[in-house]
Coordinates of C-alpha atoms and ligand atoms in Angstrom, one line a residue:
M1 CA -21.2 -11.6 -49.7
A2 CA -19.9 -15.3 -48.2
A3 CA -16.2 -13.8 -48.5
E4 CA -17.5 -10.2 -47.0
I5 CA -18.8 -12.1 -43.7
L6 CA -16.4 -14.0 -44.0
Y7 CA -14.0 -10.6 -43.7
T8 CA -16.0 -9.0 -41.2
I9 CA -15.4 -12.2 -38.9
H10 CA -11.5 -12.3 -39.9
F11 CA -11.5 -8.6 -38.8
Y12 CA -13.5 -10.0 -35.5
V13 CA -10.4 -12.2 -34.5
L14 CA -7.9 -10.2 -35.7
F15 CA -9.5 -7.5 -33.0
L16 CA -9.8 -9.9 -30.3
L17 CA -5.8 -11.2 -30.9
L18 CA -4.4 -7.8 -31.5
T19 CA -6.1 -6.0 -28.1
V20 CA -4.8 -8.7 -25.6
P21 CA -0.8 -8.1 -26.7
I22 CA -1.8 -4.8 -26.5
S23 CA -3.5 -4.9 -23.3
S24 CA -0.9 -6.7 -21.7
S25 CA 1.9 -3.8 -23.0
F26 CA 0.0 -1.4 -20.8
I27 CA 0.0 -3.8 -18.2
G28 CA 3.6 -4.2 -18.4
N29 CA 3.7 -0.8 -18.1
G30 CA 7.6 0.3 -16.6
E31 CA 7.6 -3.5 -15.7
S32 CA 11.3 -3.0 -17.4
Y33 CA 12.6 -1.4 -14.5
R34 CA 14.6 -3.9 -12.1
R35 CA 16.5 -2.9 -8.8
N36 CA 18.8 -5.7 -7.1
V37 CA 17.7 -6.0 -3.8
S38 CA 19.9 -6.4 -0.8
L39 CA 19.3 -7.0 3.2
E40 CA 21.3 -6.1 6.0
M41 CA 20.9 -5.9 9.8
N42 CA 22.2 -2.9 12.2
P43 CA 24.7 -1.5 9.2
G44 CA 28.2 -1.2 10.4
L45 CA 27.9 -2.2 14.4
N46 CA 30.0 -4.4 16.2
S47 CA 27.7 -5.8 18.9
L48 CA 31.3 -6.6 20.9
L49 CA 31.5 -2.6 21.6
T50 CA 28.0 -2.1 21.6
P51 CA 25.5 -4.1 22.4
L52 CA 21.8 -3.7 21.3
P53 CA 19.6 -3.6 23.8
P54 CA 16.2 -5.9 23.6
G55 CA 13.9 -5.1 20.9
V56 CA 15.8 -2.7 19.0
G57 CA 17.0 -3.9 15.6
L58 CA 17.6 -1.6 12.6
L59 CA 17.2 -3.6 9.1
H60 CA 18.5 -2.1 5.9
V61 CA 18.2 -2.4 2.2
R62 CA 19.3 -1.4 -0.1
A63 CA 17.4 -1.5 -4.0
L64 CA 20.5 -0.6 -7.1
G65 CA 19.4 0.4 -9.9
K66 CA 21.1 1.9 -12.8
N67 CA 22.1 5.0 -11.6
N68 CA 20.5 5.4 -8.5
T69 CA 19.7 3.9 -4.8
L70 CA 17.0 3.5 -3.2
H71 CA 17.1 2.8 0.7
Y72 CA 14.2 1.7 2.6
L73 CA 15.2 1.2 7.1
L74 CA 13.3 -0.2 9.3
C75 CA 12.9 0.1 13.0
S76 CA 11.8 -0.8 16.0
Q77 CA 13.7 2.0 18.1
G78 CA 10.2 3.7 19.7
A79 CA 7.2 3.5 17.1
P80 CA 8.2 1.3 14.3
A81 CA 9.5 3.6 11.1
L82 CA 10.1 3.1 7.6
L83 CA 12.7 5.7 6.1
L84 CA 12.8 5.8 2.1
V85 CA 15.4 7.3 1.6
H86 CA 16.8 7.6 -2.7
T87 CA 20.2 9.0 -4.0
S88 CA 21.2 9.9 -7.3
S89 CA 24.4 7.8 -6.8
I90 CA 25.0 3.6 -7.0
S91 CA 27.8 3.3 -3.9
S92 CA 25.8 5.8 -1.0
K93 CA 26.2 4.3 2.2
V94 CA 24.5 4.2 5.8
E95 CA 26.1 5.3 8.3
V96 CA 25.4 5.0 11.9
D97 CA 26.6 6.2 15.0
W98 CA 25.9 3.2 16.9
P99 CA 26.6 4.8 20.4
A100 CA 24.6 7.8 19.8
F101 CA 21.2 6.3 18.3
L102 CA 20.4 4.4 20.6
V103 CA 20.3 7.5 23.2
Q104 CA 18.0 8.6 20.8
N105 CA 18.8 12.3 21.6
T106 CA 21.3 12.7 18.6
T107 CA 20.0 14.1 15.0
G108 CA 22.7 13.0 12.3
S109 CA 23.2 9.4 14.3
L110 CA 22.3 8.1 11.4
K111 CA 23.0 9.7 7.6
V112 CA 23.3 8.1 3.9
T113 CA 26.7 9.3 2.5
P114 CA 27.5 11.5 0.4
E115 CA 24.7 13.3 1.7
S116 CA 25.1 15.8 -1.5
S117 CA 23.6 12.3 -3.9
V118 CA 20.6 12.5 -1.3
L119 CA 17.4 13.6 -3.4
Y120 CA 14.7 13.0 -1.4
S121 CA 13.6 11.1 1.9
N122 CA 10.5 10.5 3.8
A123 CA 9.1 8.5 6.9
L124 CA 6.2 6.5 7.9
V125 CA 5.7 6.5 11.2
F126 CA 2.9 4.2 13.5
T127 CA 2.3 5.6 16.5
R128 CA -0.5 4.6 18.1
L129 CA -3.6 2.1 17.8
W130 CA -7.0 3.7 18.8
E131 CA -9.9 1.4 20.6
Y132 CA -12.9 2.8 20.8
D133 CA -16.8 1.4 22.3
D134 CA -18.5 1.7 19.3
V135 CA -21.7 2.0 21.6
N136 CA -24.2 3.1 18.3
D137 CA -22.2 1.6 15.5
T138 CA -21.9 4.9 14.0
A139 CA -18.3 3.8 13.3
D140 CA -17.0 7.6 13.2
P141 CA -14.1 8.2 15.6
E142 CA -14.2 11.6 14.4
H143 CA -17.7 12.0 15.9
L144 CA -17.2 10.2 19.4
P145 CA -17.1 11.9 22.4
P146 CA -13.7 11.7 24.8
S147 CA -15.6 9.1 27.0
S148 CA -15.6 6.0 24.2
F149 CA -12.3 6.1 23.9
F150 CA -10.1 3.5 25.9
Q151 CA -6.1 4.7 26.5
P152 CA -5.2 4.8 23.0
Y153 CA -2.0 1.9 22.9
E154 CA 1.4 3.6 22.2
L155 CA 3.0 2.1 19.7
Q156 CA 6.7 3.3 21.0
N157 CA 6.3 1.8 24.4
F158 CA 5.4 -1.8 22.8
T159 CA 8.0 -4.6 23.6
W160 CA 9.4 -5.6 19.8
G161 CA 10.2 -8.5 18.9
D162 CA 14.2 -10.1 16.6
L163 CA 13.9 -9.1 13.3
N164 CA 17.5 -10.4 12.3
K165 CA 14.8 -14.0 13.4
T166 CA 12.4 -13.0 10.3
L167 CA 14.6 -12.1 7.7
D168 CA 14.5 -13.6 4.7
P169 CA 17.0 -12.5 2.2
T170 CA 15.7 -14.0 -0.8
A171 CA 11.7 -13.2 -0.2
H172 CA 13.3 -9.7 0.5
T173 CA 10.4 -10.0 4.3
A174 CA 10.7 -9.2 7.5
L175 CA 8.5 -9.3 10.3
L176 CA 8.3 -6.8 13.4
C177 CA 6.1 -7.9 16.1
G178 CA 5.4 -6.0 19.2
R179 CA 3.3 -6.1 22.0
D180 CA 1.7 -4.3 24.6
A181 CA 2.4 -4.5 28.3
S182 CA -1.1 -4.5 28.8
E183 CA -3.1 -7.9 30.3
S184 CA -5.2 -7.0 26.7
F185 CA -2.1 -8.4 24.0
S186 CA -1.0 -11.3 26.7
N187 CA -2.1 -13.3 23.5
G188 CA -2.1 -11.0 21.1
S189 CA 0.3 -9.0 18.9
L190 CA 1.0 -6.5 16.0
C191 CA 2.8 -7.0 13.2
L192 CA 4.2 -5.4 10.5
K193 CA 5.4 -7.6 7.7
F194 CA 7.4 -5.7 5.5
S195 CA 8.6 -6.6 1.6
A196 CA 11.0 -5.0 -0.5
F197 CA 10.8 -5.9 -4.1
D198 CA 12.7 -5.7 -7.5
V199 CA 11.0 -5.6 -9.7
E200 CA 6.7 -5.0 -10.9
G201 CA 4.1 -7.2 -9.0
R202 CA 1.1 -7.9 -7.2
D203 CA 1.2 -10.3 -3.6
Q204 CA -1.1 -13.4 -3.5
G205 CA -2.7 -11.9 -0.7
W206 CA -6.0 -9.6 -0.9
P207 CA -5.9 -7.0 -1.0
S208 CA -3.0 -8.2 -3.9
L209 CA -2.1 -3.9 -4.8
L210 CA 0.0 -3.3 -6.8
H211 CA 3.8 -3.0 -7.1
N212 CA 7.0 -2.0 -8.7
A213 CA 10.4 -1.6 -7.7
N214 CA 10.1 2.0 -6.4
S215 CA 8.0 0.2 -3.7
S216 CA 8.4 -1.6 -0.6
Q217 CA 4.7 -3.1 1.6
L218 CA 4.0 -3.3 5.2
R219 CA 0.7 -5.4 6.2
V220 CA -0.6 -4.6 9.7
G221 CA -2.2 -7.9 11.4
L222 CA -3.7 -7.0 14.7
D223 CA -4.1 -10.5 16.2
G224 CA -5.4 -11.9 19.6
V225 CA -5.6 -8.8 21.3
V226 CA -9.0 -9.1 23.8
P227 CA -10.9 -5.6 23.1
R228 CA -11.6 -4.0 26.4
S229 CA -15.3 -3.7 25.1
N230 CA -17.6 -6.5 23.3
R231 CA -18.6 -3.3 20.1
S232 CA -14.8 -2.3 20.7
R233 CA -13.1 -0.7 17.0
F234 CA -9.5 0.3 16.6
S235 CA -7.9 2.9 14.6
L236 CA -4.1 2.8 12.8
E237 CA -2.8 6.8 13.9
L238 CA 0.3 7.1 11.6
Q239 CA 2.5 9.4 10.7
A240 CA 4.9 10.8 8.0
V241 CA 8.1 13.3 8.7
G242 CA 10.1 14.5 5.0
D243 CA 12.6 16.1 3.8
T244 CA 10.9 18.6 2.3
Q245 CA 7.7 18.0 1.1
P246 CA 5.9 16.5 3.0
M247 CA 3.0 14.5 2.8
S248 CA -0.1 16.9 2.7
R249 CA -3.1 15.0 1.0
V250 CA -4.8 12.6 0.5
D251 CA -6.0 11.4 -3.3
V252 CA -8.7 9.0 -3.6
L253 CA -9.1 7.5 -7.1
R254 CA -11.8 5.3 -8.7
S255 CA -11.5 2.3 -11.2
I256 CA -14.5 0.2 -12.6
D257 CA -11.8 -2.3 -12.5
D258 CA -12.3 -4.8 -9.2
E259 CA -10.3 -8.0 -10.7
Y260 CA -7.7 -7.9 -7.8
T261 CA -8.9 -6.5 -4.7
P262 CA -12.8 -8.2 -5.2
S263 CA -15.8 -5.1 -4.5
I264 CA -13.3 -2.3 -3.5
F265 CA -12.9 0.3 -6.7
K266 CA -11.3 3.3 -5.2
V267 CA -7.7 2.9 -4.4
S268 CA -6.1 5.6 -2.0
Q269 CA -2.6 7.8 -2.3
W270 CA -1.1 9.9 0.1
V271 CA 0.7 11.4 -1.4
S272 CA 3.8 14.0 -1.0
S273 CA 4.1 16.9 -4.0
P274 CA 4.7 20.5 -4.3
V275 CA 1.7 23.0 -3.2
N276 CA 0.6 23.0 -6.8
S277 CA -1.0 19.8 -7.7
T278 CA -0.1 19.8 -11.6
S279 CA 3.3 19.0 -10.5
P280 CA 4.6 15.0 -10.2
V281 CA 4.2 13.1 -7.1
L282 CA 7.6 13.0 -4.8
G283 CA 6.8 10.0 -2.4
Y284 CA 3.5 8.2 -1.5
A285 CA 1.7 5.6 0.9
Q286 CA -1.2 3.7 -1.3
W287 CA -3.6 1.5 -0.2
K288 CA -7.1 0.0 -1.0
P289 CA -9.2 1.3 1.9
V290 CA -9.9 -2.0 3.2
A291 CA -9.1 -4.3 5.8
Y292 CA -9.8 -7.9 6.1
R293 CA -11.3 -9.9 9.4
R294 CA -9.1 -13.1 9.0
P295 CA -5.8 -14.2 7.8
S296 CA -6.5 -16.3 5.1
P297 CA -9.5 -14.4 4.0
V298 CA -12.8 -14.8 2.4
F299 CA -15.2 -12.3 0.7
E300 CA -17.4 -12.1 3.9
D301 CA -14.6 -10.9 6.3
A302 CA -13.4 -7.7 3.7
T303 CA -14.2 -4.7 5.9
P304 CA -14.0 -1.3 5.1
C305 CA -11.7 1.2 6.0
R306 CA -11.4 4.9 5.6
H307 CA -8.4 7.4 6.6
S308 CA -8.9 11.5 8.6
T309 CA -8.5 14.1 6.4
P310 CA -4.2 14.4 7.1
V311 CA -3.2 17.2 10.0
N312 CA -0.3 18.9 10.5
V313 CA 1.2 17.6 14.3
A314 CA 3.1 19.6 16.1
Q315 CA 6.2 17.1 17.7
L316 CA 8.5 15.1 16.0
P317 CA 6.6 11.3 15.9
P318 CA 8.6 8.8 18.4
S319 CA 11.1 7.0 16.4
G320 CA 15.1 6.8 17.2
L321 CA 15.2 6.7 14.3
V322 CA 13.1 9.6 12.4
L323 CA 15.5 11.9 15.1
A324 CA 18.6 10.3 14.6
Y325 CA 18.0 10.9 10.6
F326 CA 15.3 14.1 10.1
G327 CA 16.8 15.9 13.4
V328 CA 13.6 17.7 15.3
E329 CA 13.1 21.1 12.9
R330 CA 10.7 18.9 10.4
Q331 CA 7.3 19.4 9.4
T332 CA 4.8 16.1 10.7
T333 CA 1.6 15.9 9.4
G334 CA -0.7 12.6 10.5
L335 CA -4.1 11.0 10.2
N336 CA -6.0 7.8 11.8
M337 CA -7.1 4.7 10.0
T338 CA -10.2 3.2 11.0
F339 CA -11.5 0.1 10.8
S340 CA -14.8 -0.8 9.5
I341 CA -18.1 0.1 8.9
T342 CA -22.0 1.0 10.4
G343 CA -23.1 -2.6 9.8
D344 CA -19.7 -4.6 10.6
P345 CA -19.3 -7.3 13.1
F346 CA -17.4 -5.8 16.2
Y347 CA -13.6 -6.6 16.8
N348 CA -14.4 -9.9 18.9
T349 CA -16.0 -11.2 16.3
T350 CA -12.6 -12.7 14.9
N351 CA -10.7 -10.9 17.1
Y352 CA -8.1 -10.3 14.3
L353 CA -7.1 -7.0 11.3
S354 CA -5.5 -7.4 8.6
W355 CA -4.9 -3.9 6.4
T356 CA -1.8 -3.2 3.4
V357 CA 0.1 0.0 2.5
L358 CA 2.1 0.2 0.3
V359 CA 5.4 3.0 0.7
G360 CA 7.1 4.3 -2.4
L361 CA 9.6 7.0 -4.6
G362 CA 8.0 8.1 -7.6
S363 CA 4.4 8.9 -9.1
P364 CA 2.0 5.5 -7.0
P365 CA 1.8 2.5 -9.5
V366 CA -2.1 2.5 -11.2
D367 CA -3.7 -0.7 -11.3
S368 CA -4.6 -1.1 -15.4
F369 CA -7.4 -3.1 -16.5
S370 CA -6.6 -7.7 -16.9
P371 CA -6.6 -9.5 -19.9
L372 CA -9.2 -10.9 -19.1
V373 CA -11.4 -7.6 -18.3
L374 CA -10.1 -6.3 -22.0
V375 CA -10.9 -9.8 -23.3
I376 CA -14.7 -9.3 -21.8
M377 CA -14.9 -6.0 -23.2
A378 CA -13.8 -6.8 -26.2
V379 CA -16.5 -9.2 -27.2
G380 CA -18.9 -7.1 -25.2
L381 CA -17.9 -4.4 -27.5
G382 CA -16.8 -6.8 -30.7
T383 CA -20.9 -8.4 -30.5
P384 CA -22.7 -6.0 -31.1
M385 CA -20.6 -4.6 -34.1
L386 CA -20.9 -8.2 -35.9
I387 CA -23.8 -8.0 -35.4
I388 CA -24.8 -4.2 -37.2
L389 CA -21.8 -5.5 -39.9
L390 CA -23.8 -8.9 -40.4
G391 CA -27.2 -7.0 -39.9
G392 CA -25.8 -4.5 -43.0
V393 CA -24.3 -7.8 -45.3
C394 CA -28.2 -9.0 -44.9
V395 CA -29.3 -6.0 -45.6
C396 CA -27.6 -5.9 -48.9
V397 CA -27.6 -9.0 -49.9
R398 CA -31.8 -8.5 -49.9
K399 CA -31.5 -5.5 -51.9
N400 CA -29.3 -7.1 -54.3
R401 CA -31.9 -9.8 -55.1
P402 CA -33.5 -8.0 -56.8
Q403 CA -31.8 -6.3 -58.9
T404 CA -30.4 -9.9 -60.5
Q405 CA -33.5 -10.7 -60.7
V406 CA -34.2 -8.1 -62.3
Y407 CA -31.2 -7.8 -65.2
E408 CA -32.0 -12.2 -65.5
P409 CA -34.9 -11.7 -68.1
I410 CA -32.2 -9.3 -70.3
N411 CA -30.0 -11.6 -70.1
Ligands
NAG1 C1 12.0 4.5 -10.7 O1 13.2 5.2 -10.6 C2 13.3 5.5 -10.9 C3 15.1 6.5 -10.5 O2 13.5 7.8 -10.3 C4 12.8 6.0 -12.6 O3 14.2 5.5 -13.7 C5 11.5 4.7 -12.8 O4 11.4 4.6 -14.1 C6 10.9 4.0 -11.9 N1 10.5 2.9 -12.3 C7 8.9 2.7 -11.5 C8 8.2 2.1 -12.5 O5 8.2 3.9 -11.2
NAG2 C1 23.1 -8.1 -7.5 O1 24.1 -7.8 -6.2 C2 24.9 -8.6 -5.9 C3 25.5 -8.4 -4.3 O2 25.9 -7.3 -4.1 C4 26.0 -9.4 -7.3 O3 26.8 -10.3 -6.5 C5 24.8 -9.6 -8.1 O4 25.7 -9.9 -9.5 C6 24.5 -8.3 -8.4 N1 23.6 -8.9 -9.6 C7 23.0 -8.2 -10.9 C8 21.1 -7.9 -11.5 O5 23.5 -6.4 -10.9
NAG3 C1 19.8 7.7 -14.6 O1 19.2 6.9 -15.8 C2 17.8 8.0 -16.4 C3 16.8 6.6 -17.4 O2 17.6 5.5 -17.1 C4 17.6 9.2 -17.4 O3 17.0 9.6 -17.2 C5 18.4 10.0 -15.9 O4 19.6 10.9 -16.4 C6 19.9 8.9 -15.7 N1 20.4 10.5 -15.0 C7 21.8 10.7 -14.1 C8 21.8 11.1 -12.9 O5 22.2 10.1 -15.0
NAG4 C1 22.2 12.8 25.0 O1 22.0 11.6 26.4 C2 23.8 11.4 26.9 C3 23.1 10.6 28.3 O2 21.7 10.3 28.5 C4 24.0 12.9 27.7 O3 24.8 12.9 28.2 C5 24.0 14.0 26.4 O4 24.2 15.1 26.7 C6 22.9 14.3 25.9 N1 23.0 15.1 24.3 C7 22.1 15.9 23.8 C8 22.8 16.7 22.8 O5 20.9 16.0 24.5
NAG5 C1 -25.7 6.3 21.5 O1 -27.3 7.3 21.4 C2 -27.6 7.1 22.8 C3 -29.3 7.6 21.8 O2 -29.0 8.6 20.4 C4 -27.4 9.3 23.2 O3 -27.9 9.7 23.3 C5 -25.9 8.9 22.9 O4 -25.4 9.7 23.8 C6 -25.1 8.1 22.0 N1 -24.1 7.8 22.2 C7 -22.5 8.3 21.8 C8 -21.2 7.7 22.7 O5 -22.3 8.4 21.0
NAG6 C1 4.7 5.6 26.7 O1 6.1 5.3 27.1 C2 6.5 7.1 27.2 C3 8.0 7.4 26.9 O2 8.7 6.0 28.0 C4 5.9 7.1 28.8 O3 6.5 8.9 28.7 C5 4.3 7.5 28.7 O4 3.4 7.1 29.8 C6 4.2 5.7 28.1 N1 3.1 5.3 27.9 C7 2.2 4.9 28.2 C8 0.2 4.1 27.5 O5 2.7 3.0 28.6
NAG7 C1 21.0 -13.2 12.6 O1 20.8 -14.4 12.7 C2 22.2 -14.7 11.8 C3 21.2 -16.5 11.7 O2 20.3 -17.1 12.5 C4 23.7 -14.5 13.0 O3 24.1 -15.1 12.2 C5 23.9 -13.3 12.4 O4 25.1 -12.9 13.6 C6 23.0 -12.6 12.9 N1 23.1 -10.7 13.2 C7 22.4 -10.1 13.9 C8 22.9 -8.8 13.6 O5 21.7 -10.2 15.0
NAG8 C1 -3.5 -16.5 27.2 O1 -4.1 -17.9 26.5 C2 -3.6 -18.7 27.4 C3 -3.5 -20.2 27.0 O2 -4.2 -20.2 25.8 C4 -5.4 -19.4 28.5 O3 -4.5 -19.3 29.9 C5 -4.8 -17.3 29.0 O4 -6.8 -17.3 29.6 C6 -5.5 -16.6 27.8 N1 -5.2 -14.6 28.4 C7 -6.5 -13.8 27.9 C8 -6.0 -12.9 28.5 O5 -6.8 -14.0 26.7
NAG9 C1 -19.5 -9.4 26.2 O1 -20.4 -10.0 25.8 C2 -20.4 -11.5 26.2 C3 -21.4 -12.2 25.9 O2 -22.9 -11.6 25.4 C4 -20.5 -11.2 27.9 O3 -20.9 -12.2 29.3 C5 -19.5 -10.3 28.7 O4 -19.6 -10.5 29.9 C6 -19.2 -9.2 27.9 N1 -18.7 -8.0 28.3 C7 -18.5 -6.8 28.1 C8 -16.9 -6.2 28.9 O5 -19.3 -5.5 28.1
NAG10 C1 -19.2 -9.8 20.7 O1 -19.9 -9.2 20.9 C2 -21.1 -8.5 20.9 C3 -22.2 -7.4 21.2 O2 -21.9 -7.0 21.9 C4 -21.9 -9.4 21.5 O3 -23.1 -10.0 21.3 C5 -20.9 -11.3 21.1 O4 -21.4 -11.9 21.9 C6 -19.5 -10.9 21.5 N1 -19.1 -12.2 20.7 C7 -17.7 -12.7 21.9 C8 -17.7 -13.8 20.6 O5 -17.7 -12.5 23.0
NAG11 C1 1.8 27.2 -8.4 O1 1.0 27.8 -9.5 C2 0.6 28.7 -8.5 C3 -0.4 30.0 -10.1 O2 -0.4 28.6 -11.3 C4 1.9 30.1 -8.9 O3 1.4 31.3 -8.3 C5 2.5 30.3 -7.3 O4 4.0 30.9 -7.6 C6 2.3 28.4 -7.3 N1 3.6 27.6 -6.1 C7 4.5 26.8 -6.4 C8 5.5 26.5 -5.2 O5 5.4 26.4 -7.3
NAG12 C1 -6.3 9.9 15.7 O1 -7.7 10.0 16.2 C2 -7.7 10.1 17.7 C3 -8.8 10.1 18.4 O2 -9.7 10.6 17.8 C4 -7.3 11.6 17.9 O3 -7.0 12.2 19.1 C5 -6.3 12.3 16.7 O4 -5.7 13.7 17.2 C6 -6.4 11.4 15.8 N1 -5.0 11.9 15.1 C7 -5.0 12.6 13.9 C8 -3.4 12.8 13.6 O5 -5.4 12.8 13.2

């Protein structure tokens, strides 16, 4: 009997020991894919021949894979834009005709060559910052009268800082900060922190999105802006331009694990995929529906956010990069990200908001259970099993006892 109990415990411990490595291999799903990431500013520019206007910069990130390359281009000419180009070559290049690029009316002034190697390209553009007076605390700008809205901040009219000064070639990051000319921005800024990744991982700070070698991240921060009303809330308008498949729908996935992003059980992904949804996703923008009201947030500083349904936009976004690469004959889609919900504090309480989005190629990364959660699950499921087994053993012991007593007299 003791041996049976020992076996049961033995089995249980083995089960626990086995689940942890198996779960880590689940988490490490695809972690072996690595890219060699390098950053360069203003590719091919001879600044003596073509001086850059203030606030214009073009960051090029090359993420070299085994037999393909991902190019990321972050540009502050006009509305800030991130262009992702995937090629099947390991020697594809970015070619910029700088004089034409700076005039902003010439399609083809920025190319990724050889053009036949381009497999996929898509741009995400930050076009407008909307501010509205939420007098009735509905946090629902889609159902507010136009009179509730202030004149939106056009990001194309912002004065942007020098990307070159904020470049960190080892961490693969850069910070692009800009401000509007109005009084509200005299001590405020809107910043985009760009990060490129060579391998799978997670950011330290919330929302700690899972990234991989095929993705890059933008963290938007709205800091120190003087709101135009005491009950002001903000929305950010995003537009996407693609070569074949526009980013046409947002999928919302649910999870039962919020370990990496406390209290958030959803992830939203704006995907570029063929009409038939069974086909694989070509590229995406992914986010958790949460913004934070302080730079180093605690739990209470999280505020939910919502996206509007993507719509077709008649015009190309006002980005020099998009015009130079795609030209005018492209389909544009757009949506608004609204920060905060009814009952949450207004912007004036902290004068800060941050929100993070991942932009990448292929299928978006999927959060899996962490080893901790798996161990908890194993204990949670294993303990009742152990009790049932032990119970069974005890019953057997009791049933067996009278039998041995019956046999004894015969002996
Ligand atoms: C990244 O993209 C490459 C090329 O399409 C693909 O082979 C690889 O599996 C992808 N890796 C991940 C982690 O998605
Ligand atoms: C990555 O690229 C750099 C510069 O091109 C090169 O020196 C380095 O050897 C590459 N590393 C790998 C692992 O390919
Ligand atoms: C690139 O490598 C992947 C596996 O790493 C392979 O599936 C694919 O066919 C290769 N593509 C080309 C164009 O060689
Ligand atoms: C672009 O602008 C320049 C100067 O503003 C002008 O000379 C040129 O004709 C324009 N090109 C096109 C294609 O509109
Ligand atoms: C706020 O609520 C009042 C009373 O319900 C209503 O009359 C008013 O139109 C609302 N204002 C806005 C901007 O929705
Ligand atoms: C932004 O810039 C565009 C083009 O330069 C101009 O037409 C528009 O009036 C400006 N908008 C604001 C709000 O300043
Ligand atoms: C960027 O900054 C570095 C050092 O700060 C400088 O050497 C380099 O010339 C700058 N590049 C551009 C394109 O301005
Ligand atoms: C900006 O900051 C300065 C110094 O802290 C202060 O004097 C000024 O009033 C502030 N401006 C606004 C619009 O808050
Ligand atoms: C905002 O609230 C403060 C204090 O409650 C008040 O002094 C100020 O006038 C209000 N500002 C606006 C624009 O309503
Ligand atoms: C923010 O607005 C609220 C609502 O009007 C007001 O009560 C509060 O005093 C304002 N807070 C600050 C710091 O101005
Ligand atoms: C989508 O699927 C339907 C039927 O499943 C098919 O008739 C249609 O051609 C497909 N569309 C595309 C773009 O593949
Ligand atoms: C974003 O919201 C504003 C204000 O409601 C609206 O005018 C604009 O069309 C929206 N943009 C998109 C792309 O839905």
